[in-house]
Structure formats: structure tokens, C-alpha cells
Coordinates of C-alpha atoms in Angstrom, one line a residue:
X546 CA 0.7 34.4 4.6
X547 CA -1.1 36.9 7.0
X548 CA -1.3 40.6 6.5
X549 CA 0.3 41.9 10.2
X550 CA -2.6 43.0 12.8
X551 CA -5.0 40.6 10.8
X552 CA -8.0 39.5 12.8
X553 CA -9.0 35.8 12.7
X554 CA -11.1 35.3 15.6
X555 CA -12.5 36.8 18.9
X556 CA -11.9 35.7 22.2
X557 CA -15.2 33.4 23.9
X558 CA -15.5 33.2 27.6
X559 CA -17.3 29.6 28.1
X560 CA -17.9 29.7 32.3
X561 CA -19.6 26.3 33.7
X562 CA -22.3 27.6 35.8
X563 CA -24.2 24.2 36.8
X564 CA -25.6 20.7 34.8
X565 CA -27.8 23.2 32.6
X566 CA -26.6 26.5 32.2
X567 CA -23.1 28.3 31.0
X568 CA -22.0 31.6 30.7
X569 CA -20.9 32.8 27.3
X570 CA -18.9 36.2 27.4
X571 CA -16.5 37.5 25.5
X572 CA -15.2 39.0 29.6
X573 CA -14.3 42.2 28.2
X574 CA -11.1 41.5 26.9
X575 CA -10.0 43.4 24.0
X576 CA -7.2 42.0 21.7
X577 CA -4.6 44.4 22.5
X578 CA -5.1 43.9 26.1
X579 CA -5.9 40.1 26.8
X580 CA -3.2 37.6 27.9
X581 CA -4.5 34.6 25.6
X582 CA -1.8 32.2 27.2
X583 CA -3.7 33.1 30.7
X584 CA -7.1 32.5 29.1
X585 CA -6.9 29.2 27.3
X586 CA -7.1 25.6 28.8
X587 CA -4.1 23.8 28.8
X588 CA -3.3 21.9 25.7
X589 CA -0.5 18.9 25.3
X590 CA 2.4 20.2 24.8
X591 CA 3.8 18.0 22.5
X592 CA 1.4 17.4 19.6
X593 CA 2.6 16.7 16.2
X594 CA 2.2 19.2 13.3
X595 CA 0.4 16.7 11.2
X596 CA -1.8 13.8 12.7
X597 CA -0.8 10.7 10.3
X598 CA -2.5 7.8 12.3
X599 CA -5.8 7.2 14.3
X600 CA -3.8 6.2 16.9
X601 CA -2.1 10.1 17.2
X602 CA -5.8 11.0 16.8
X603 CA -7.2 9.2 19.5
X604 CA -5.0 10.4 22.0
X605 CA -6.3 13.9 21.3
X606 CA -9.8 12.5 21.4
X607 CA -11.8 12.4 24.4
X608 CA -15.1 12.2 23.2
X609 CA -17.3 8.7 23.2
X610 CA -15.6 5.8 21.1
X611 CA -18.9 5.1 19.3
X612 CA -21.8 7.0 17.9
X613 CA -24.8 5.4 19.0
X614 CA -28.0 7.4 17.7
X615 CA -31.5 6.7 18.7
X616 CA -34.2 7.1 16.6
X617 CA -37.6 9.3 17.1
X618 CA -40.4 6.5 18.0
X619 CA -41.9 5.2 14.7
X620 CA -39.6 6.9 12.7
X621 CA -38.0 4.9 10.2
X622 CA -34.7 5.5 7.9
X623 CA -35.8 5.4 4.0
X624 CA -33.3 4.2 2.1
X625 CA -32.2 6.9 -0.3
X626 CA -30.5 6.3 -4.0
X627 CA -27.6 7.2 -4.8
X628 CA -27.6 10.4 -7.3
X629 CA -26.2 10.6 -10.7
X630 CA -23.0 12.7 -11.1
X631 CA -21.1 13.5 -13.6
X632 CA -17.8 11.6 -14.9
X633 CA -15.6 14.2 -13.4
X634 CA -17.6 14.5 -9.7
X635 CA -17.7 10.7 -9.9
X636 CA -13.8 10.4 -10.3
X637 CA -13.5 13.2 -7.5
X638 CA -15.7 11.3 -5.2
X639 CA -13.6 8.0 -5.6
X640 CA -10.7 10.1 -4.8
X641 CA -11.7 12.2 -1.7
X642 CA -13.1 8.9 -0.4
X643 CA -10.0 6.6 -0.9
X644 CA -7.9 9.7 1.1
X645 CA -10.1 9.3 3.6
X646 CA -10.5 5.9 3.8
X647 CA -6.2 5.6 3.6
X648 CA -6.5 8.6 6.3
X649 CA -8.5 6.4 8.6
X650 CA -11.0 9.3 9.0
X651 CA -13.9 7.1 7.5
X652 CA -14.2 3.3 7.9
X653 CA -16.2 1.4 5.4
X654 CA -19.9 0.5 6.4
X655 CA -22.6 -2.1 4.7
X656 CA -25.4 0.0 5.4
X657 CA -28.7 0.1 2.9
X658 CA -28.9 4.2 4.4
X659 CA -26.9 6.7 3.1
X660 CA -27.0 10.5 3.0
X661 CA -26.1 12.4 -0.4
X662 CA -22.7 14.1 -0.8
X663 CA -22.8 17.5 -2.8
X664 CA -19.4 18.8 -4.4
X665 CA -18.7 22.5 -4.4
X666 CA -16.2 24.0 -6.2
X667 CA -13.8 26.0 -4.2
X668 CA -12.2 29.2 -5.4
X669 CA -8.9 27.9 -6.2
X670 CA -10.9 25.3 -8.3
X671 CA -10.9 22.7 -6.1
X672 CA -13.5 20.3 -4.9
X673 CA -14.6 20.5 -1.0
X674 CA -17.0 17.0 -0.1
X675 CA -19.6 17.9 1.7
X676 CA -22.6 15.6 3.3
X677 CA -26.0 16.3 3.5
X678 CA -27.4 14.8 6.9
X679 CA -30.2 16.6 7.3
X680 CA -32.3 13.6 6.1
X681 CA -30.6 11.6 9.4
X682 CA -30.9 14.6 11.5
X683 CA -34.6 15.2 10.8
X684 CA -35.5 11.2 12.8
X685 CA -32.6 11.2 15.2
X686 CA -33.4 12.7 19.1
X687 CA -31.1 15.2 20.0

């Protein structure tokens, strides 16, 4: 629960301005005196509290339906072994990735490529997955 008056964010002006530039500005609002409800794009008004299929997903998506990345010329993806873990990250790993498969947020792929997923403990002991792209990110153009 949230102390009252807690702060969780700031208030980001984003203004078109043509194909290559925007304007970023917080546009002098303060807090106290800034009509968010005036401020923000419209949202749907009747989204569900919990997303449940990739269908409810989708709807919210607008973004492309496939990631198509091209490579830097003569650049090359090096197949990459998997890393020992131990017994307990392995069992964690086959968790989180069965959620997310059952969630529909990852599909499974046949690829020789992979990039190397760290686990972190969080402070209430939990696990959060994290992947390491930088490996992709280093032969992809932006």
C-alpha cells in the first residue's frame, strides 16, 4: 500500500515536432497543479484488470505483428552454449519458462542462437528472469 502524497513518477511532455525531431518537456506542470486526465492520450476504457489471453493482448497492441531484424553486413550470429546452473536456478528456469510459455508471452523457437538468461534474486527472495541480448544487439542495425 502507498504512503499518502507518495511520488511514483513525473509528468513527460512528448510533442511531435516533424519525421525527426520531438520535444520532450516536463511543460511546467507541477504535481499539485497539473490536470493529468487533461494531459494523457486517451486510453480504452474498458480494459480488463488482468490480461489472460494473447488475444486481450493483441487488441492493446499496435505495434508490428513480427520482429524482423537485419543483420550488420558480414556479421554473423555465433551460436552460444548454454551455461551451467545450478539445480535450484535450473528448476527456476523450467518454471518461469513454462508460465510464460502457458502465458502465451513466449512461443517456442528451433533456433541454434540463443542469448544467456541471468537469475537475480529479488529482495523478497524471489527470482526475476532476466535476458542478456547484448550479444544480438551488438550485430543487429538499429
Amino acid at each position: 500500500m502507498l504512503q499518502q502524497h507518495t511520488i511514483l513518477g513525473h509528468v513527460t511532455l512528448i510533442e511531435h515536432i516533424s519525421d525527426n525531431e520531438l520535444r520532450i518537456t516536463n511543460g511546467g506542470y507541477d504535481s499539485d497543479e497539473a490536470d493529468i486526465i487533461d494531459i494523457l492520450p486517451p486510453y480504452p476504457s474498458k480494459v480488463p484488470s488482468k490480461i489472460t489471453t494473447r488475444d486481450e493482448f493483441l487488441k492493446l497492441y499496435t505495434g508490428p505483428e513480427t520482429l524482423k531484424l537485419q543483420t550488420l553486413p558480414h556479421e554473423i550470429p555465433k551460436p552460444i552454449r548454454t551455461p551451467r546452473y545450478t539445480v535450484e536456478k535450473e528448476k527456476e528456469i523450467e518454471k518461469q519458462v513454462n508460465d510464460m510459455l502457458n502465458s502465451d508471452m513466449i512461443e517456442p523457437s528451433r533456433t541454434p542462437y540463443l542469448s544467456r538468461i541471468n537469475l537475480v534474486k529479488k529482495k523478497n527472495n524471489e527470482w526475476r528472469f532476466v535476458v542478456d541480448f547484448r550479444a544480438i544487439n551488438k550485430i543487429i542495425q538499429p
